[in-house]
Coordinates of C-alpha atoms in Angstrom, one line a residue:
M1 CA 72.7 58.2 155.1
D2 CA 73.7 54.9 153.6
D3 CA 71.2 52.2 154.6
G4 CA 73.8 49.6 155.4
R5 CA 72.1 46.8 153.3
G6 CA 74.1 44.5 151.2
R7 CA 73.3 41.5 149.0
D8 CA 74.4 38.0 150.1
A9 CA 77.9 37.0 148.9
A10 CA 78.0 34.6 146.0
P11 CA 78.5 30.9 147.0
G12 CA 82.1 30.1 147.5
R13 CA 83.3 33.7 147.7
G14 CA 84.6 35.6 150.6
T15 CA 83.5 39.1 149.6
L16 CA 80.1 40.8 149.9
S17 CA 78.4 42.3 146.9
P18 CA 77.9 46.0 147.0
P19 CA 74.5 47.3 148.2
A20 CA 71.9 48.5 145.7
P21 CA 72.5 52.2 145.0
P22 CA 70.1 54.5 146.8
V23 CA 67.9 56.9 144.8
G24 CA 66.2 60.2 145.4
G25 CA 66.1 61.2 149.1
G26 CA 68.1 58.1 150.1
A27 CA 71.0 59.2 147.8
R28 CA 71.0 62.7 149.3
R29 CA 71.0 61.3 152.9
E30 CA 73.8 58.9 152.0
G31 CA 75.8 61.8 150.6
T32 CA 75.2 63.9 153.7
G33 CA 76.1 61.0 156.0
R34 CA 79.3 60.4 154.1
L35 CA 80.2 64.1 154.4
L36 CA 79.5 64.1 158.1
R37 CA 81.7 61.1 158.7
R38 CA 84.6 62.5 156.6
Y39 CA 84.5 66.0 158.2
P40 CA 82.7 65.7 161.6
V41 CA 84.7 68.2 163.5
S42 CA 84.8 70.8 160.8
I43 CA 81.0 70.6 160.3
A44 CA 80.3 70.6 164.1
L45 CA 82.6 73.7 164.3
L46 CA 81.1 75.5 161.3
A47 CA 77.4 74.8 161.9
P48 CA 76.7 77.1 164.9
F49 CA 78.7 79.9 163.3
A50 CA 76.8 79.5 160.0
L51 CA 73.4 79.4 161.8
L52 CA 73.8 81.6 164.8
V53 CA 76.9 83.8 164.9
L54 CA 77.7 85.0 161.4
P55 CA 74.1 85.9 160.3
M56 CA 73.7 88.2 163.3
A57 CA 77.1 89.7 162.6
I58 CA 76.2 90.4 159.0
V59 CA 72.7 91.7 159.6
N60 CA 73.9 94.0 162.4
Q61 CA 77.0 95.0 160.4
N62 CA 79.4 94.0 163.2
P63 CA 82.8 95.6 162.4
Q64 CA 84.5 92.4 163.8
T65 CA 82.8 90.1 161.2
G66 CA 86.1 89.8 159.3
F67 CA 87.9 88.8 162.5
I68 CA 85.3 86.2 163.3
L69 CA 85.7 84.7 159.8
R70 CA 89.5 84.6 160.4
L71 CA 89.0 82.7 163.7
V72 CA 86.7 80.2 162.0
G73 CA 89.2 79.9 159.1
L74 CA 92.0 79.1 161.5
A75 CA 90.0 76.5 163.3
L76 CA 88.9 74.9 160.0
L77 CA 92.5 74.9 158.9
G78 CA 93.4 72.7 161.8
S79 CA 90.4 70.3 161.7
A80 CA 89.9 70.0 157.9
S81 CA 93.5 69.5 157.2
V82 CA 93.7 66.5 159.6
E83 CA 90.4 65.1 158.4
T84 CA 91.5 65.4 154.8
L85 CA 94.8 63.8 155.6
G86 CA 92.9 61.0 157.3
L87 CA 91.1 60.3 154.0
L88 CA 94.4 59.5 152.4
F89 CA 94.8 56.5 154.7
G90 CA 91.3 55.3 153.9
S91 CA 87.8 56.7 153.5
P92 CA 85.0 55.9 155.9
D93 CA 83.7 52.4 155.3
P94 CA 80.8 52.5 152.7
Q95 CA 79.1 49.9 154.8
W96 CA 79.5 52.1 157.9
R97 CA 75.9 51.8 159.1
R98 CA 76.0 48.0 158.8
G99 CA 79.4 48.0 160.6
L100 CA 77.9 50.2 163.3
R101 CA 75.0 47.8 163.8
D102 CA 77.3 44.8 164.0
A103 CA 79.7 46.5 166.4
N104 CA 77.0 47.3 168.9
A105 CA 74.9 44.1 168.4
Q106 CA 77.3 42.0 170.4
Y107 CA 76.4 43.6 173.7
P108 CA 73.2 41.9 174.9
R109 CA 73.1 44.0 178.1
L110 CA 73.7 47.3 176.3
Y111 CA 70.2 48.7 176.5
L112 CA 69.9 47.7 180.2
V113 CA 73.1 49.5 181.0
A114 CA 72.0 52.5 178.9
R115 CA 68.8 52.8 180.8
L116 CA 70.5 52.6 184.1
V117 CA 73.1 55.3 183.1
A118 CA 70.3 57.6 181.8
L119 CA 68.2 57.3 184.9
T120 CA 71.3 57.7 187.2
S121 CA 72.2 60.9 185.2
I122 CA 68.7 62.4 185.7
V123 CA 68.5 61.5 189.4
A124 CA 72.1 62.7 190.1
N125 CA 71.7 66.0 188.3
L126 CA 68.5 66.9 190.0
A127 CA 69.8 65.7 193.4
G128 CA 72.9 67.8 193.0
A129 CA 70.9 70.9 192.1
Y130 CA 68.6 70.3 195.1
T131 CA 71.6 70.5 197.4
G132 CA 72.7 73.8 195.7
R133 CA 75.4 72.4 193.5
G134 CA 75.7 74.2 190.2
T135 CA 73.2 76.9 191.0
I136 CA 73.5 80.6 190.1
V137 CA 74.0 81.4 193.8
A138 CA 76.9 78.9 194.1
Q139 CA 78.4 80.2 190.9
L140 CA 78.4 83.8 192.0
S141 CA 79.7 83.0 195.5
G142 CA 82.5 80.8 194.1
T143 CA 81.8 78.1 196.7
V144 CA 80.8 74.4 196.5
P145 CA 78.0 73.4 198.9
D146 CA 79.2 71.0 201.6
S147 CA 76.8 68.1 201.0
T148 CA 77.4 64.4 200.8
V149 CA 74.6 64.0 198.4
G150 CA 76.0 66.8 196.2
A151 CA 79.5 65.2 196.3
V152 CA 78.2 61.8 195.2
A153 CA 76.0 63.4 192.5
S154 CA 79.1 65.2 191.1
L155 CA 80.6 61.8 190.3
F156 CA 77.9 61.3 187.6
S157 CA 78.1 64.8 186.0
G158 CA 79.0 63.4 182.6
W159 CA 76.5 60.6 182.5
G160 CA 74.0 62.6 180.4
A161 CA 76.3 62.5 177.4
L162 CA 77.2 58.9 178.3
G163 CA 73.5 57.9 178.5
F164 CA 72.9 59.5 175.2
A165 CA 75.8 57.6 173.6
L166 CA 74.7 54.3 175.0
L167 CA 71.1 54.8 173.9
V168 CA 72.2 55.6 170.4
A169 CA 74.5 52.5 170.5
S170 CA 71.5 50.4 171.6
H171 CA 69.4 51.8 168.7
V172 CA 72.0 51.2 166.0
G173 CA 72.8 47.8 167.5
G174 CA 69.1 46.7 167.1
H175 CA 68.3 46.7 170.9
L176 CA 66.1 49.8 170.9
A177 CA 63.4 51.1 168.5
R178 CA 63.8 54.6 167.1
S179 CA 60.5 55.8 168.7
R180 CA 61.8 54.7 172.2
L181 CA 65.1 56.2 171.5
Y182 CA 63.4 59.6 170.9
G183 CA 61.4 59.1 174.1
W184 CA 64.6 58.6 176.1
L185 CA 66.2 61.6 174.5
A186 CA 63.1 63.7 175.3
A187 CA 63.4 62.6 178.9
L188 CA 67.0 63.5 179.1
T189 CA 66.3 66.9 177.6
A190 CA 63.3 67.5 179.9
A191 CA 65.6 66.7 182.9
Q192 CA 68.0 69.4 181.6
A193 CA 65.2 71.9 181.3
L194 CA 64.1 71.2 184.9
L195 CA 67.7 71.5 186.0
A196 CA 67.9 74.9 184.3
A197 CA 64.9 76.0 186.3
M198 CA 66.4 74.7 189.6
T199 CA 69.8 76.3 189.0
A200 CA 68.6 79.5 187.1
I201 CA 71.4 78.8 184.6
S202 CA 70.3 78.1 181.0
A203 CA 73.7 77.5 179.4
P204 CA 73.9 73.7 180.3
L205 CA 70.5 73.2 178.7
F206 CA 71.4 74.8 175.4
G207 CA 74.8 73.1 175.5
F208 CA 73.1 69.7 175.9
V209 CA 70.6 70.4 173.1
F210 CA 73.4 71.4 170.7
F211 CA 75.5 68.5 171.7
V212 CA 72.6 66.1 171.0
A213 CA 72.1 67.7 167.6
A214 CA 75.7 67.4 166.6
A215 CA 76.3 63.9 167.9
G216 CA 72.9 62.7 166.6
A217 CA 73.8 64.0 163.1
V218 CA 77.2 62.3 163.1
C219 CA 75.6 59.0 164.2
G220 CA 72.8 59.3 161.7
I221 CA 69.8 59.4 164.0
F222 CA 68.6 62.9 163.0
R223 CA 68.1 64.5 159.6
L224 CA 69.8 67.8 159.1
R225 CA 66.6 69.6 158.0
Y226 CA 65.0 68.7 161.3
L227 CA 67.9 70.1 163.2
V228 CA 67.6 73.4 161.3
V229 CA 64.0 73.5 162.3
G230 CA 64.9 72.8 165.9
V231 CA 67.4 75.7 165.9
L232 CA 64.6 78.0 164.6
V233 CA 62.3 76.8 167.4
V234 CA 64.9 77.6 170.0
F235 CA 65.2 81.1 168.6
L236 CA 61.4 81.6 168.9
L237 CA 61.3 80.2 172.4
W238 CA 64.4 82.1 173.7
P239 CA 62.7 85.4 174.8
T240 CA 60.2 83.5 176.9
M241 CA 62.9 81.3 178.4
F242 CA 65.1 84.3 179.1
D243 CA 62.4 86.2 181.0
Y244 CA 61.5 83.1 183.0
R245 CA 65.2 82.5 183.9
N246 CA 65.5 86.1 185.1
S247 CA 62.4 85.9 187.2
I248 CA 63.9 82.9 189.0
R249 CA 67.1 84.7 189.6
E250 CA 65.3 87.8 191.0
A251 CA 63.2 85.5 193.3
R252 CA 66.5 84.2 194.7
G253 CA 68.0 87.6 195.3
V254 CA 70.3 87.7 192.3
A255 CA 70.5 91.0 190.6
V256 CA 69.6 91.0 186.9
T257 CA 70.9 93.6 184.5
S258 CA 67.9 95.5 183.3
G259 CA 69.7 96.8 180.2
S260 CA 70.3 93.3 178.8
T261 CA 67.5 91.9 176.7
A262 CA 66.9 88.5 175.2
A263 CA 67.8 90.0 171.8
D264 CA 71.1 91.2 173.3
R265 CA 72.0 87.8 174.5
L266 CA 71.6 86.4 171.0
R267 CA 74.3 88.7 169.8
L268 CA 76.9 86.0 170.0
D269 CA 78.9 87.7 167.4
R270 CA 79.6 90.6 169.8
Q271 CA 80.6 88.1 172.5
I272 CA 83.3 86.4 170.4
G273 CA 84.2 89.6 168.5
A274 CA 85.1 91.3 171.8
V275 CA 88.3 89.2 172.0
A276 CA 89.7 91.1 168.9
G277 CA 90.8 94.0 171.0
Y278 CA 93.4 92.1 173.1
D279 CA 97.0 91.1 172.5
V280 CA 97.1 87.3 172.6
P281 CA 98.0 85.0 174.1
V282 CA 97.0 86.2 177.6
D283 CA 98.1 84.4 180.8
L284 CA 95.6 84.5 183.6
D285 CA 97.1 81.6 185.5
Q286 CA 94.6 79.3 183.9
P287 CA 94.6 75.6 184.7
G288 CA 97.8 73.8 183.6
F289 CA 98.6 70.1 183.1
S290 CA 98.8 69.3 186.8
D291 CA 95.5 71.0 187.4
H292 CA 93.9 68.9 184.6
L293 CA 95.1 65.8 186.4
R294 CA 94.1 67.0 189.8
Y295 CA 90.6 68.2 188.9
G296 CA 90.0 65.6 186.2
V297 CA 91.1 62.4 187.8
V298 CA 90.8 62.9 191.6
P299 CA 87.2 63.1 192.9
R300 CA 86.4 66.2 195.0
A301 CA 85.5 63.8 197.9
L302 CA 89.2 63.0 198.1
D303 CA 90.3 66.6 197.6
P304 CA 87.6 68.7 199.3
D305 CA 89.8 71.8 199.9
R306 CA 90.6 72.5 196.2
P307 CA 88.9 75.7 195.0
P308 CA 86.4 75.6 192.1
I309 CA 87.7 76.5 188.7
S310 CA 85.9 79.3 186.8
T311 CA 87.7 80.7 183.8
G312 CA 84.7 82.8 183.1
Q313 CA 85.2 84.7 186.4
Q314 CA 88.9 85.1 185.7
I315 CA 88.2 86.6 182.3
N316 CA 85.5 88.9 183.7
R317 CA 87.9 90.2 186.4
Y318 CA 90.6 90.8 183.7
L319 CA 88.1 92.8 181.7
G320 CA 87.5 95.0 184.7
G321 CA 84.5 93.2 186.2
T322 CA 84.0 91.4 189.5
T323 CA 84.3 87.8 190.6
T324 CA 80.5 87.8 191.1
S325 CA 80.0 87.6 187.4
A326 CA 81.5 85.6 184.5
F327 CA 82.2 86.2 180.8
T328 CA 83.6 84.1 178.0
F329 CA 84.4 84.7 174.4
L330 CA 82.7 81.3 173.5
A331 CA 85.0 78.3 173.1
L332 CA 86.8 79.5 169.9
G333 CA 87.3 83.0 171.3
N334 CA 88.7 81.6 174.6
I335 CA 91.2 79.4 172.7
W336 CA 92.4 82.5 170.7
F337 CA 92.5 84.5 174.0
F338 CA 94.7 82.0 175.9
E339 CA 96.6 80.2 173.1
G340 CA 96.8 82.7 170.2
P341 CA 96.4 81.8 166.4
V342 CA 98.8 78.8 166.5
G343 CA 96.9 77.4 169.5
V344 CA 93.6 77.6 167.6
V345 CA 95.0 75.6 164.7
V346 CA 96.7 73.0 167.0
F347 CA 93.7 72.6 169.2
Y348 CA 91.3 71.7 166.4
A349 CA 93.8 69.6 164.6
V350 CA 94.5 67.5 167.7
W351 CA 90.8 66.9 168.4
A352 CA 90.1 66.2 164.8
A353 CA 92.7 63.5 164.9
V354 CA 91.0 62.0 168.0
V355 CA 87.6 62.0 166.4
V356 CA 89.0 60.4 163.2
L357 CA 90.5 57.6 165.2
L358 CA 87.3 57.1 167.3
L359 CA 85.1 56.9 164.1
R360 CA 87.4 54.8 161.9
W361 CA 90.0 52.9 163.9
R362 CA 89.5 49.2 163.1
G363 CA 86.0 49.6 161.8
A364 CA 82.9 51.2 163.0
P365 CA 82.7 52.3 166.7
G366 CA 81.1 50.2 169.4
P367 CA 79.5 51.7 172.6
A368 CA 82.8 52.7 174.3
R369 CA 84.2 54.6 171.3
L370 CA 80.8 56.2 170.6
S371 CA 80.8 57.3 174.3
L372 CA 84.2 58.8 173.9
L373 CA 83.1 60.6 170.7
C374 CA 80.2 62.0 172.6
F375 CA 82.4 63.3 175.4
V376 CA 84.6 65.0 172.8
L377 CA 81.6 66.7 171.2
A378 CA 80.0 67.6 174.6
D379 CA 83.1 69.1 176.2
P380 CA 86.1 70.4 174.3
L381 CA 84.4 70.7 170.9
L382 CA 81.1 72.2 172.1
W383 CA 81.0 75.7 170.6
S384 CA 79.6 77.3 173.7
A385 CA 81.9 75.6 176.2
T386 CA 84.4 77.4 178.4
Y387 CA 88.0 76.7 177.5
P388 CA 90.0 75.3 179.2
D389 CA 87.4 74.2 181.8
A390 CA 85.8 71.9 179.2
S391 CA 89.1 69.9 178.8
I392 CA 89.0 69.1 182.5
S393 CA 85.4 68.1 182.2
F394 CA 86.3 65.7 179.4
I395 CA 88.8 64.0 181.6
Q396 CA 86.3 63.8 184.5
H397 CA 83.7 62.3 182.3
V398 CA 86.0 59.7 180.8
V399 CA 87.1 58.6 184.3
S400 CA 83.5 58.4 185.5
A401 CA 82.6 56.2 182.5
V402 CA 85.3 53.6 183.1
P403 CA 83.2 51.3 185.3
V404 CA 80.4 51.3 182.7
F405 CA 82.9 50.4 180.0
L406 CA 84.1 47.6 182.1
V407 CA 80.6 46.2 182.6
L408 CA 80.0 46.3 178.9
W409 CA 83.3 44.6 178.1
L410 CA 82.5 41.8 180.6
T411 CA 79.0 41.2 179.3
R412 CA 79.7 41.3 175.6
R413 CA 79.4 38.3 173.3
R414 CA 82.8 37.1 172.1
P415 CA 83.1 37.0 168.3
D416 CA 84.5 34.0 166.5
P417 CA 88.3 33.9 166.6
G418 CA 90.0 35.6 163.6
W419 CA 86.8 37.3 162.4
S420 CA 85.9 40.9 162.7
R421 CA 82.5 42.0 164.0
I422 CA 82.0 44.1 160.9
G423 CA 82.5 41.4 158.4
P424 CA 85.3 40.6 155.9
G425 CA 87.5 43.2 154.3
P426 CA 88.9 43.2 150.8
A427 CA 89.5 39.8 149.3
G428 CA 87.7 38.1 152.2
R429 CA 90.3 39.1 154.8
P430 CA 89.1 39.9 158.3
R431 CA 89.3 43.6 159.1
G432 CA 90.8 43.0 162.5
P433 CA 91.3 40.4 165.2
A434 CA 88.6 39.4 167.6
G435 CA 88.5 41.3 170.8
A436 CA 89.2 44.8 169.3
L437 CA 88.3 47.8 171.4
P438 CA 84.5 48.3 171.2

């Protein structure tokens, strides 16, 4: 990553001198960071397939390997074309790390808000699971437990990603040391692990871990080689975690398929390859625009009679199963299943455009834009998410974060009029007016 250091401007001049060129490992990190900022969606899309899906398909000689490559190619066509087009209108700022620091340094209450959000997320998630919300029993029965505590806890369902984003913003803004940042991230991950034990569902835990890895890499708080080691550790721990999860399910009276092993569940190539045998697009009366607004904007407390949405159960029933189980083709496979090849290209092109704007619009992102970026990576662009349910979750999480954004906006330090928070642009001109969206 670029280190964000620059020499002082010469007296009487309005421009900053370029930073000293990094050497050795610093140059490699700078190059990796620049690549991540230029193609964040494409890399976030490609990484899990390169590390998890395609190796299993090749080793096991999956006959659908070519189809999987075609799916990935269509998605990359949408994301990479938009990201490349964005480069024509300006590459990421070479002083991006410095701009990121300055953009987040003007929020003196940022770390306090980040801690409150992270703690609220942990308490709300555990309280909701204690009341039965999000458990395997509730998922199979298709019901939502009637509990005031659970209803209140659901209002903070996206605050894990929000807390992560604000903690990262606190770190890059100089409010939080790296060691304490890692401590908070460990606490958030441990809470997700406890939540997995309480609900007997491991998917949210793995989704959170991969989200943290992707968002952390884009923001420059993790090195890629450490992330690769982390993926290998997850592979080694998975059999033990799988057996433990099944023992919890059996203790709660949930039948566990004896023929499905931990190794079988790692065959993600078979999961996404299964969609190749269907004529697409398929209409299963999945959520439409009005459903996105109803479920995404209106809290369940104001609409208690609406049924829960589970696209996984709809797909499983379409495949000949029952509503007491769920199945998906992973996010990319689901998009192909419901939208067809054109839909895959359009989906990733649209979200790539959103991410490009969040990362580059009027300079480096502040806490609000970092939070929106994390919501995008945690919901619609998470490779293991369920489409289109994740799009509804994205709307829910943005709505729930609005009060936090308002608090940050009210407590920020106002910059000097006519001067951007990330310093002068070419020829000493300000990059943007004061008061730009954080």
